[in-house]
mmCIF file of N, CA and C in Angstrom:
data_model
loop_
_atom_site.group_PDB
_atom_site.id
_atom_site.type_symbol
_atom_site.label_atom_id
_atom_site.label_comp_id
_atom_site.label_asym_id
_atom_site.label_seq_id
_atom_site.Cartn_x
_atom_site.Cartn_y
_atom_site.Cartn_z
ATOM 1 N N MET A 43 5.319 -2.704 -0.512
ATOM 2 C CA MET A 43 5.817 -1.479 0.008
ATOM 3 C C MET A 43 6.217 -1.342 1.339
ATOM 4 N N SER A 44 7.319 -1.112 1.803
ATOM 5 C CA SER A 44 7.652 -1.112 3.332
ATOM 6 C C SER A 44 7.263 0.331 3.750
ATOM 7 N N VAL A 45 6.578 0.315 4.976
ATOM 8 C CA VAL A 45 6.172 1.539 5.373
ATOM 9 C C VAL A 45 7.023 2.054 6.607
ATOM 10 N N THR A 46 7.229 3.347 6.244
ATOM 11 C CA THR A 46 8.352 3.912 7.173
ATOM 12 C C THR A 46 7.763 5.098 7.872
ATOM 13 N N SER A 47 6.248 5.430 7.449
ATOM 14 C CA SER A 47 5.740 6.666 8.324
ATOM 15 C C SER A 47 4.299 6.540 8.231
ATOM 16 N N GLY A 48 3.696 7.236 9.087
ATOM 17 C CA GLY A 48 2.229 7.222 9.036
ATOM 18 C C GLY A 48 1.560 7.710 7.728
ATOM 19 N N GLU A 49 2.240 8.707 7.037
ATOM 20 C CA GLU A 49 1.727 8.728 5.874
ATOM 21 C C GLU A 49 1.749 7.731 4.795
ATOM 22 N N GLN A 50 2.736 6.988 4.909
ATOM 23 C CA GLN A 50 2.876 5.956 3.921
ATOM 24 C C GLN A 50 1.706 4.956 4.222
ATOM 25 N N LEU A 51 1.549 4.832 5.642
ATOM 26 C CA LEU A 51 0.581 3.708 6.046
ATOM 27 C C LEU A 51 -0.900 3.994 5.678
ATOM 28 N N VAL A 52 -0.966 5.159 5.524
ATOM 29 C CA VAL A 52 -2.464 5.792 5.109
ATOM 30 C C VAL A 52 -2.651 5.498 3.885
ATOM 31 N N GLU A 53 -1.302 5.871 2.917
ATOM 32 C CA GLU A 53 -1.750 5.437 1.729
ATOM 33 C C GLU A 53 -1.644 4.167 1.240
ATOM 34 N N LYS A 54 -1.065 3.300 2.105
ATOM 35 C CA LYS A 54 -0.910 1.816 1.797
ATOM 36 C C LYS A 54 -2.649 1.089 1.870
ATOM 37 N N TYR A 55 -3.089 1.564 3.000
ATOM 38 C CA TYR A 55 -4.450 1.376 3.333
ATOM 39 C C TYR A 55 -5.398 1.755 2.407
ATOM 40 N N LEU A 56 -5.164 3.106 1.816
ATOM 41 C CA LEU A 56 -6.281 3.474 0.699
ATOM 42 C C LEU A 56 -6.114 2.790 -0.485
ATOM 43 N N ALA A 57 -4.706 2.407 -0.841
ATOM 44 C CA ALA A 57 -4.452 2.055 -2.106
ATOM 45 C C ALA A 57 -4.999 0.566 -2.102
ATOM 46 N N ALA A 58 -4.849 -0.474 -0.811
ATOM 47 C CA ALA A 58 -5.476 -1.640 -0.738
ATOM 48 C C ALA A 58 -7.078 -1.659 -0.960
ATOM 49 N N TYR A 59 -7.781 -0.638 -0.385
ATOM 50 C CA TYR A 59 -8.991 -0.014 -0.420
ATOM 51 C C TYR A 59 -9.432 0.101 -1.877
ATOM 52 N N LYS A 60 -8.689 1.032 -2.583
ATOM 53 C CA LYS A 60 -8.962 0.883 -3.939
ATOM 54 C C LYS A 60 -8.969 -0.145 -4.844
ATOM 55 N N ALA A 61 -7.936 -0.950 -4.590
ATOM 56 C CA ALA A 61 -7.606 -2.372 -5.093
ATOM 57 C C ALA A 61 -8.658 -3.599 -4.696
ATOM 58 N N TYR A 62 -9.371 -3.308 -3.809
ATOM 59 C CA TYR A 62 -10.587 -4.165 -2.889
ATOM 60 C C TYR A 62 -9.510 -5.392 -2.425
ATOM 61 N N ASP A 63 -8.533 -4.894 -1.552
ATOM 62 C CA ASP A 63 -7.660 -6.069 -1.396
ATOM 63 C C ASP A 63 -7.681 -6.133 0.367
ATOM 64 N N LEU A 64 -8.997 -6.782 0.713
ATOM 65 C CA LEU A 64 -9.196 -6.842 2.070
ATOM 66 C C LEU A 64 -8.164 -7.236 2.982
ATOM 67 N N ALA A 65 -7.113 -8.273 2.493
ATOM 68 C CA ALA A 65 -6.210 -8.910 3.113
ATOM 69 C C ALA A 65 -5.216 -7.829 3.631
ATOM 70 N N ALA A 66 -4.851 -6.845 2.445
ATOM 71 C CA ALA A 66 -3.670 -5.715 2.387
ATOM 72 C C ALA A 66 -4.253 -4.683 3.453
ATOM 73 N N MET A 67 -5.586 -4.534 3.685
ATOM 74 C CA MET A 67 -6.268 -3.488 4.248
ATOM 75 C C MET A 67 -6.201 -3.877 5.711
ATOM 76 N N ASP A 68 -6.626 -5.204 5.909
ATOM 77 C CA ASP A 68 -6.096 -5.922 7.325
ATOM 78 C C ASP A 68 -4.799 -5.805 7.796
ATOM 79 N N ALA A 69 -3.811 -5.894 7.041
ATOM 80 C CA ALA A 69 -2.546 -5.797 7.402
ATOM 81 C C ALA A 69 -2.056 -4.509 7.935
ATOM 82 N N CYS A 70 -2.737 -3.465 7.497
ATOM 83 C CA CYS A 70 -2.325 -2.157 7.887
ATOM 84 C C CYS A 70 -3.207 -1.983 9.287
ATOM 85 N N THR A 71 -3.971 -2.556 9.732
ATOM 86 C CA THR A 71 -4.844 -2.145 11.045
ATOM 87 C C THR A 71 -4.243 -2.856 12.255
ATOM 88 N N ASP A 72 -4.458 -2.181 13.093
ATOM 89 C CA ASP A 72 -3.986 -2.668 14.473
ATOM 90 C C ASP A 72 -5.301 -3.534 14.916
ATOM 91 N N PRO A 73 -4.912 -4.530 15.877
ATOM 92 C CA PRO A 73 -6.382 -5.429 16.353
ATOM 93 C C PRO A 73 -7.193 -4.658 16.913
ATOM 94 N N GLU A 74 -6.735 -3.480 17.553
ATOM 95 C CA GLU A 74 -8.019 -2.477 18.259
ATOM 96 C C GLU A 74 -8.372 -1.493 17.361
ATOM 97 N N PHE A 75 -8.331 -1.728 16.155
ATOM 98 C CA PHE A 75 -8.727 -0.715 15.034
ATOM 99 C C PHE A 75 -10.260 -0.442 15.336
ATOM 100 N N THR A 76 -10.328 1.087 15.171
ATOM 101 C CA THR A 76 -12.070 1.278 15.383
ATOM 102 C C THR A 76 -12.150 2.395 14.154
ATOM 103 N N PHE A 77 -13.515 2.327 13.957
ATOM 104 C CA PHE A 77 -14.075 3.462 12.839
ATOM 105 C C PHE A 77 -15.165 4.088 13.145
ATOM 106 N N SER A 78 -15.493 5.137 12.876
ATOM 107 C CA SER A 78 -16.565 5.712 12.950
ATOM 108 C C SER A 78 -16.831 6.890 12.034
ATOM 109 N N ASP A 79 -18.057 6.767 11.348
ATOM 110 C CA ASP A 79 -18.562 7.927 10.702
ATOM 111 C C ASP A 79 -20.031 8.081 10.794
ATOM 112 N N PRO A 80 -20.889 8.984 10.105
ATOM 113 C CA PRO A 80 -22.141 9.209 10.514
ATOM 114 C C PRO A 80 -23.287 8.095 10.392
ATOM 115 N N ALA A 81 -22.620 7.228 9.319
ATOM 116 C CA ALA A 81 -23.693 5.781 8.938
ATOM 117 C C ALA A 81 -23.048 4.895 9.894
ATOM 118 N N PHE A 82 -21.807 4.645 10.251
ATOM 119 C CA PHE A 82 -21.565 3.640 10.804
ATOM 120 C C PHE A 82 -20.839 4.043 12.221
ATOM 121 N N PRO A 83 -21.363 4.547 13.032
ATOM 122 C CA PRO A 83 -20.654 5.232 14.179
ATOM 123 C C PRO A 83 -20.328 4.041 15.263
ATOM 124 N N SER A 84 -19.015 4.465 15.870
ATOM 125 C CA SER A 84 -18.380 3.617 17.066
ATOM 126 C C SER A 84 -18.079 2.400 16.393
ATOM 127 N N LEU A 85 -17.764 1.756 15.405
ATOM 128 C CA LEU A 85 -17.576 0.378 15.061
ATOM 129 C C LEU A 85 -16.186 -0.114 15.580
ATOM 130 N N ASN A 86 -16.364 -1.379 16.227
ATOM 131 C CA ASN A 86 -14.993 -2.016 16.730
ATOM 132 C C ASN A 86 -14.339 -2.601 15.564
ATOM 133 N N SER A 87 -13.239 -3.410 15.903
ATOM 134 C CA SER A 87 -12.488 -3.816 14.823
ATOM 135 C C SER A 87 -12.992 -4.873 13.862
ATOM 136 N N LYS A 88 -13.767 -5.692 14.548
ATOM 137 C CA LYS A 88 -14.657 -6.836 13.913
ATOM 138 C C LYS A 88 -15.646 -6.236 13.027
ATOM 139 N N GLN A 89 -16.386 -5.187 13.678
ATOM 140 C CA GLN A 89 -17.441 -4.632 12.829
ATOM 141 C C GLN A 89 -17.125 -3.849 11.731
ATOM 142 N N ALA A 90 -15.799 -3.101 11.902
ATOM 143 C CA ALA A 90 -15.274 -2.149 11.106
ATOM 144 C C ALA A 90 -14.910 -3.014 9.585
ATOM 145 N N LYS A 91 -14.102 -4.148 9.943
ATOM 146 C CA LYS A 91 -13.867 -5.156 8.910
ATOM 147 C C LYS A 91 -15.071 -5.687 8.142
ATOM 148 N N GLY A 92 -16.176 -6.031 8.798
ATOM 149 C CA GLY A 92 -17.307 -6.330 8.157
ATOM 150 C C GLY A 92 -18.089 -5.710 7.258
ATOM 151 N N MET A 93 -17.902 -4.114 7.799
ATOM 152 C CA MET A 93 -18.503 -3.180 6.730
ATOM 153 C C MET A 93 -17.894 -2.800 5.852
ATOM 154 N N PHE A 94 -16.105 -3.029 5.766
ATOM 155 C CA PHE A 94 -15.388 -2.586 4.557
ATOM 156 C C PHE A 94 -15.562 -3.878 4.008
ATOM 157 N N SER A 95 -15.806 -5.175 4.579
ATOM 158 C CA SER A 95 -15.947 -6.493 3.736
ATOM 159 C C SER A 95 -17.145 -6.354 2.599
ATOM 160 N N MET A 96 -18.258 -5.762 3.219
ATOM 161 C CA MET A 96 -19.642 -5.770 2.802
ATOM 162 C C MET A 96 -19.200 -4.732 1.350
ATOM 163 N N PHE A 97 -18.768 -3.650 1.685
ATOM 164 C CA PHE A 97 -18.766 -2.955 0.421
ATOM 165 C C PHE A 97 -17.780 -3.466 -0.609
ATOM 166 N N VAL A 98 -16.771 -3.982 -0.224
ATOM 167 C CA VAL A 98 -15.673 -4.729 -1.225
ATOM 168 C C VAL A 98 -16.417 -5.928 -1.906
ATOM 169 N N ASN A 99 -17.208 -6.748 -1.012
ATOM 170 C CA ASN A 99 -17.566 -8.036 -1.805
ATOM 171 C C ASN A 99 -18.906 -7.737 -2.764
ATOM 172 N N ASN A 100 -19.490 -6.280 -2.394
ATOM 173 C CA ASN A 100 -20.633 -6.144 -3.258
ATOM 174 C C ASN A 100 -19.935 -5.186 -4.380
ATOM 175 N N ARG A 101 -18.911 -5.007 -4.570
ATOM 176 C CA ARG A 101 -18.481 -3.728 -5.505
ATOM 177 C C ARG A 101 -19.144 -4.012 -6.598
ATOM 178 N N GLU A 102 -19.268 -5.320 -7.229
ATOM 179 C CA GLU A 102 -19.622 -5.127 -8.757
ATOM 180 C C GLU A 102 -20.986 -4.860 -8.734
ATOM 181 N N LYS A 103 -21.606 -5.712 -8.210
ATOM 182 C CA LYS A 103 -23.287 -5.257 -7.970
ATOM 183 C C LYS A 103 -23.545 -3.816 -7.858
ATOM 184 N N ASN A 104 -22.696 -3.105 -6.920
ATOM 185 C CA ASN A 104 -22.977 -1.888 -6.703
ATOM 186 C C ASN A 104 -22.105 -0.814 -7.508
ATOM 187 N N LYS A 105 -21.261 -1.300 -8.415
ATOM 188 C CA LYS A 105 -20.582 -0.621 -9.155
ATOM 189 C C LYS A 105 -19.674 0.459 -8.177
ATOM 190 N N MET A 106 -19.222 -0.004 -7.318
ATOM 191 C CA MET A 106 -18.148 0.774 -6.223
ATOM 192 C C MET A 106 -16.952 1.232 -7.064
ATOM 193 N N GLU A 107 -16.536 2.683 -6.924
ATOM 194 C CA GLU A 107 -15.285 2.956 -7.286
ATOM 195 C C GLU A 107 -14.842 3.976 -6.150
ATOM 196 N N LEU A 108 -13.333 4.033 -6.135
ATOM 197 C CA LEU A 108 -12.854 4.663 -4.837
ATOM 198 C C LEU A 108 -11.502 5.352 -5.600
ATOM 199 N N GLU A 109 -11.496 6.498 -5.135
ATOM 200 C CA GLU A 109 -10.345 7.548 -5.486
ATOM 201 C C GLU A 109 -10.011 8.064 -4.015
ATOM 202 N N TYR A 110 -8.692 8.598 -3.853
ATOM 203 C CA TYR A 110 -8.348 9.176 -2.781
ATOM 204 C C TYR A 110 -7.109 10.366 -3.265
ATOM 205 N N LYS A 111 -6.998 11.154 -2.125
ATOM 206 C CA LYS A 111 -5.785 12.008 -2.380
ATOM 207 C C LYS A 111 -5.548 13.095 -1.014
ATOM 208 N N ASP A 112 -4.753 14.004 -0.832
ATOM 209 C CA ASP A 112 -4.888 14.897 -0.011
ATOM 210 C C ASP A 112 -4.406 14.169 1.328
ATOM 211 N N ILE A 113 -3.588 13.198 1.581
ATOM 212 C CA ILE A 113 -2.872 12.570 2.492
ATOM 213 C C ILE A 113 -2.004 13.703 3.294
ATOM 214 N N LYS A 114 -2.163 13.982 4.523
ATOM 215 C CA LYS A 114 -1.711 15.120 5.126
ATOM 216 C C LYS A 114 -1.339 14.760 6.520
ATOM 217 N N LYS A 115 -0.475 15.357 7.195
ATOM 218 C CA LYS A 115 -0.170 15.218 8.583
ATOM 219 C C LYS A 115 -1.222 16.296 9.234
ATOM 220 N N GLY A 116 -1.516 15.452 10.469
ATOM 221 C CA GLY A 116 -2.752 16.132 11.203
ATOM 222 C C GLY A 116 -2.080 17.181 12.347
ATOM 223 N N ILE A 117 -2.722 17.046 13.503
ATOM 224 C CA ILE A 117 -2.667 18.026 14.680
ATOM 225 C C ILE A 117 -1.255 17.684 15.011
ATOM 226 N N ASN A 118 -1.065 16.212 14.944
ATOM 227 C CA ASN A 118 0.426 16.046 15.786
ATOM 228 C C ASN A 118 1.134 15.003 14.938
ATOM 229 N N ASP A 119 2.109 14.681 15.334
ATOM 230 C CA ASP A 119 2.861 13.565 14.848
ATOM 231 C C ASP A 119 2.312 12.042 14.429
ATOM 232 N N LEU A 120 1.178 11.644 15.248
ATOM 233 C CA LEU A 120 0.601 10.703 15.141
ATOM 234 C C LEU A 120 -0.473 10.522 14.420
ATOM 235 N N THR A 121 -1.345 11.720 13.888
ATOM 236 C CA THR A 121 -2.314 11.972 13.011
ATOM 237 C C THR A 121 -2.278 12.341 11.596
ATOM 238 N N TYR A 122 -2.958 11.741 10.780
ATOM 239 C CA TYR A 122 -2.896 12.181 9.579
ATOM 240 C C TYR A 122 -4.425 12.455 8.887
ATOM 241 N N THR A 123 -4.611 13.041 7.962
ATOM 242 C CA THR A 123 -6.105 13.344 7.481
ATOM 243 C C THR A 123 -5.997 12.872 6.024
ATOM 244 N N ALA A 124 -7.052 12.375 5.192
ATOM 245 C CA ALA A 124 -7.243 12.094 3.814
ATOM 246 C C ALA A 124 -8.424 12.397 3.333
ATOM 247 N N THR A 125 -8.677 12.538 1.989
ATOM 248 C CA THR A 125 -10.011 12.778 1.443
ATOM 249 C C THR A 125 -9.954 11.614 0.396
ATOM 250 N N TYR A 126 -11.081 10.893 0.444
ATOM 251 C CA TYR A 126 -11.283 9.891 -0.603
ATOM 252 C C TYR A 126 -12.777 9.839 -1.040
ATOM 253 N N THR A 127 -13.013 9.456 -2.320
ATOM 254 C CA THR A 127 -14.382 9.820 -2.757
ATOM 255 C C THR A 127 -14.667 8.279 -3.339
ATOM 256 N N VAL A 128 -15.833 7.791 -2.833
ATOM 257 C CA VAL A 128 -16.612 6.573 -3.292
ATOM 258 C C VAL A 128 -17.854 6.774 -3.951
ATOM 259 N N ARG A 129 -18.028 6.346 -5.222
ATOM 260 C CA ARG A 129 -19.015 6.233 -5.942
ATOM 261 C C ARG A 129 -19.752 4.715 -5.975
ATOM 262 N N TYR A 130 -21.089 4.607 -5.928
ATOM 263 C CA TYR A 130 -21.673 3.439 -5.768
ATOM 264 C C TYR A 130 -23.313 3.770 -6.324
ATOM 265 N N ILE A 131 -23.799 2.320 -6.346
ATOM 266 C CA ILE A 131 -25.095 2.791 -6.762
ATOM 267 C C ILE A 131 -25.873 1.876 -5.348
ATOM 268 N N PHE A 132 -26.794 2.743 -4.959
ATOM 269 C CA PHE A 132 -27.585 2.235 -3.976
ATOM 270 C C PHE A 132 -29.086 2.346 -4.070
ATOM 271 N N THR A 133 -29.772 1.264 -4.089
ATOM 272 C CA THR A 133 -31.604 1.274 -4.338
ATOM 273 C C THR A 133 -31.410 1.679 -5.503
ATOM 274 N N GLY A 134 -30.485 1.576 -6.296
ATOM 275 C CA GLY A 134 -30.867 1.887 -7.920
ATOM 276 C C GLY A 134 -30.410 3.324 -8.301
ATOM 277 N N ARG A 135 -30.093 3.872 -7.280
ATOM 278 C CA ARG A 135 -29.404 5.461 -7.575
ATOM 279 C C ARG A 135 -27.675 5.685 -7.546
ATOM 280 N N PRO A 136 -27.492 6.536 -8.473
ATOM 281 C CA PRO A 136 -26.032 6.613 -7.933
ATOM 282 C C PRO A 136 -25.737 7.721 -6.671
ATOM 283 N N VAL A 137 -24.543 7.258 -6.093
ATOM 284 C CA VAL A 137 -24.292 8.112 -4.721
ATOM 285 C C VAL A 137 -22.681 8.280 -5.068
ATOM 286 N N THR A 138 -22.236 9.410 -4.490
ATOM 287 C CA THR A 138 -21.109 9.859 -4.777
ATOM 288 C C THR A 138 -20.812 10.511 -3.148
ATOM 289 N N ASN A 139 -19.978 9.862 -2.570
ATOM 290 C CA ASN A 139 -19.611 10.275 -1.087
ATOM 291 C C ASN A 139 -18.031 10.968 -1.311
ATOM 292 N N VAL A 140 -17.724 11.889 -0.802
ATOM 293 C CA VAL A 140 -16.656 12.736 -0.557
ATOM 294 C C VAL A 140 -16.175 12.569 1.082
ATOM 295 N N ILE A 141 -15.244 11.903 1.257
ATOM 296 C CA ILE A 141 -15.100 11.207 2.661
ATOM 297 C C ILE A 141 -13.823 12.009 3.185
ATOM 298 N N GLN A 142 -13.884 12.780 4.212
ATOM 299 C CA GLN A 142 -12.684 13.489 4.653
ATOM 300 C C GLN A 142 -12.492 12.864 5.943
ATOM 301 N N SER A 143 -11.533 12.060 6.174
ATOM 302 C CA SER A 143 -11.148 11.375 7.174
ATOM 303 C C SER A 143 -10.511 12.510 7.958
ATOM 304 N N THR A 144 -11.013 12.597 9.332
ATOM 305 C CA THR A 144 -10.763 13.905 10.185
ATOM 306 C C THR A 144 -9.564 13.373 11.130
ATOM 307 N N ARG A 145 -9.387 11.961 11.174
ATOM 308 C CA ARG A 145 -8.299 11.480 12.004
ATOM 309 C C ARG A 145 -7.832 10.221 11.785
ATOM 310 N N TRP A 146 -6.791 9.990 11.210
ATOM 311 C CA TRP A 146 -5.969 8.503 11.106
ATOM 312 C C TRP A 146 -5.029 8.654 12.263
ATOM 313 N N VAL A 147 -5.296 7.818 13.174
ATOM 314 C CA VAL A 147 -4.133 7.722 14.347
ATOM 315 C C VAL A 147 -3.472 6.279 13.835
ATOM 316 N N TYR A 148 -2.231 6.566 14.215
ATOM 317 C CA TYR A 148 -1.426 5.231 13.879
ATOM 318 C C TYR A 148 -0.509 4.972 15.036
ATOM 319 N N LEU A 149 -0.162 3.569 15.239
ATOM 320 C CA LEU A 149 0.638 3.279 16.477
ATOM 321 C C LEU A 149 2.122 3.131 15.810
ATOM 322 N N VAL A 150 3.053 3.202 16.531
ATOM 323 C CA VAL A 150 4.435 2.860 16.170
ATOM 324 C C VAL A 150 4.835 1.623 17.116
ATOM 325 N N CYS A 151 5.144 0.591 16.643
ATOM 326 C CA CYS A 151 5.712 -0.479 17.573
ATOM 327 C C CYS A 151 7.047 -1.195 17.062
ATOM 328 N N TYR A 152 7.618 -1.794 17.853
ATOM 329 C CA TYR A 152 8.868 -2.041 17.888
ATOM 330 C C TYR A 152 8.904 -3.489 17.869
ATOM 331 N N SER A 153 9.273 -4.379 17.223
ATOM 332 C CA SER A 153 9.312 -6.051 17.232
ATOM 333 C C SER A 153 10.484 -6.412 16.404
ATOM 334 N N ALA A 154 11.319 -7.459 16.998
ATOM 335 C CA ALA A 154 12.644 -7.816 16.755
ATOM 336 C C ALA A 154 13.416 -6.934 15.871
ATOM 337 N N GLY A 155 13.560 -5.676 16.306
ATOM 338 C CA GLY A 155 14.286 -4.634 16.062
ATOM 339 C C GLY A 155 13.901 -3.873 14.693
ATOM 340 N N ARG A 156 12.623 -4.229 14.354
ATOM 341 C CA ARG A 156 11.751 -3.614 13.060
ATOM 342 C C ARG A 156 10.917 -2.573 13.700
ATOM 343 N N VAL A 157 10.669 -1.498 13.135
ATOM 344 C CA VAL A 157 9.456 -0.542 13.267
ATOM 345 C C VAL A 157 8.404 -1.131 12.683
ATOM 346 N N ILE A 158 7.140 -1.212 13.573
ATOM 347 C CA ILE A 158 5.829 -1.681 12.820
ATOM 348 C C ILE A 158 4.815 -0.679 13.267
ATOM 349 N N TYR A 159 4.232 -0.241 11.764
ATOM 350 C CA TYR A 159 3.189 0.948 11.956
ATOM 351 C C TYR A 159 1.960 0.211 11.559
ATOM 352 N N SER A 160 0.815 0.716 12.505
ATOM 353 C CA SER A 160 -0.468 0.147 12.294
ATOM 354 C C SER A 160 -1.313 1.002 12.408
ATOM 355 N N LEU A 161 -2.726 1.277 11.789
ATOM 356 C CA LEU A 161 -3.654 2.147 12.080
ATOM 357 C C LEU A 161 -4.475 1.819 13.259
ATOM 358 N N ARG A 162 -4.756 2.604 14.122
ATOM 359 C CA ARG A 162 -5.597 2.630 15.357
ATOM 360 C C ARG A 162 -6.658 2.908 15.215
ATOM 361 N N CYS A 163 -7.281 3.903 14.450
ATOM 362 C CA CYS A 163 -8.701 4.401 14.306
ATOM 363 C C CYS A 163 -8.785 5.461 13.105
ATOM 364 N N SER A 164 -9.916 5.328 12.789
ATOM 365 C CA SER A 164 -10.179 6.319 11.828
ATOM 366 C C SER A 164 -11.735 6.995 12.167
ATOM 367 N N THR A 165 -11.542 8.253 12.015
ATOM 368 C CA THR A 165 -12.987 9.023 12.184
ATOM 369 C C THR A 165 -13.262 9.732 10.960
ATOM 370 N N THR A 166 -14.245 9.705 10.432
ATOM 371 C CA THR A 166 -14.654 10.480 9.055
ATOM 372 C C THR A 166 -15.741 11.356 9.200
ATOM 373 N N LEU A 167 -15.711 12.106 8.205
ATOM 374 C CA LEU A 167 -17.071 13.042 8.140
ATOM 375 C C LEU A 167 -17.174 13.022 6.632
ATOM 376 N N VAL A 168 -18.714 12.529 6.186
ATOM 377 C CA VAL A 168 -18.798 12.149 4.918
ATOM 378 C C VAL A 168 -19.728 13.438 4.476
ATOM 379 N N LYS A 169 -19.325 13.651 3.056
ATOM 380 C CA LYS A 169 -20.228 14.638 2.331
ATOM 381 C C LYS A 169 -20.891 14.170 1.053
ATOM 382 N N VAL A 170 -22.138 14.182 1.274
ATOM 383 C CA VAL A 170 -22.844 13.421 0.033
ATOM 384 C C VAL A 170 -22.849 14.340 -1.017
ATOM 385 N N LEU A 171 -22.599 14.119 -2.039
ATOM 386 C CA LEU A 171 -22.473 14.924 -3.429
ATOM 387 C C LEU A 171 -23.597 14.727 -4.334
ATOM 388 N N THR A 172 -23.788 13.570 -4.477
ATOM 389 C CA THR A 172 -24.789 13.075 -5.312
ATOM 390 C C THR A 172 -25.606 12.001 -4.914
ATOM 391 N N SER A 173 -27.024 12.124 -4.824
ATOM 392 C CA SER A 173 -27.679 11.122 -4.696
ATOM 393 C C SER A 173 -29.268 11.252 -5.458
ATOM 394 N N THR A 174 -29.149 11.149 -6.554
ATOM 395 C CA THR A 174 -30.397 11.429 -7.398
ATOM 396 C C THR A 174 -31.442 10.207 -7.716
#
């Protein structure tokens, strides 16, 4: 999928996450990508990639599933929001997190006459729906 907008970039990133494709996720992110949420605040690129790798590589053990929707333009042309739901088992108990990304910021760069989009940061708010 050729990316021609920030919305398509967020879609491509979340589709890669849903497909457990770490290489495709990485291809969407800027080298300075950062991530922050209540459980994992202020992660740099290496730490964020490690966190996502942990979730993806343990998906069978934890029975992780991901769905996403509502990718929308944010407060300006360089930001987008999205909602995704992650279900998994943690310490033997089912957990459902509905995650509202409050800010996906992307960069538009030009290289060899091509426009290159890359995700710069993601800040999220996690709503735990189920933890029984």
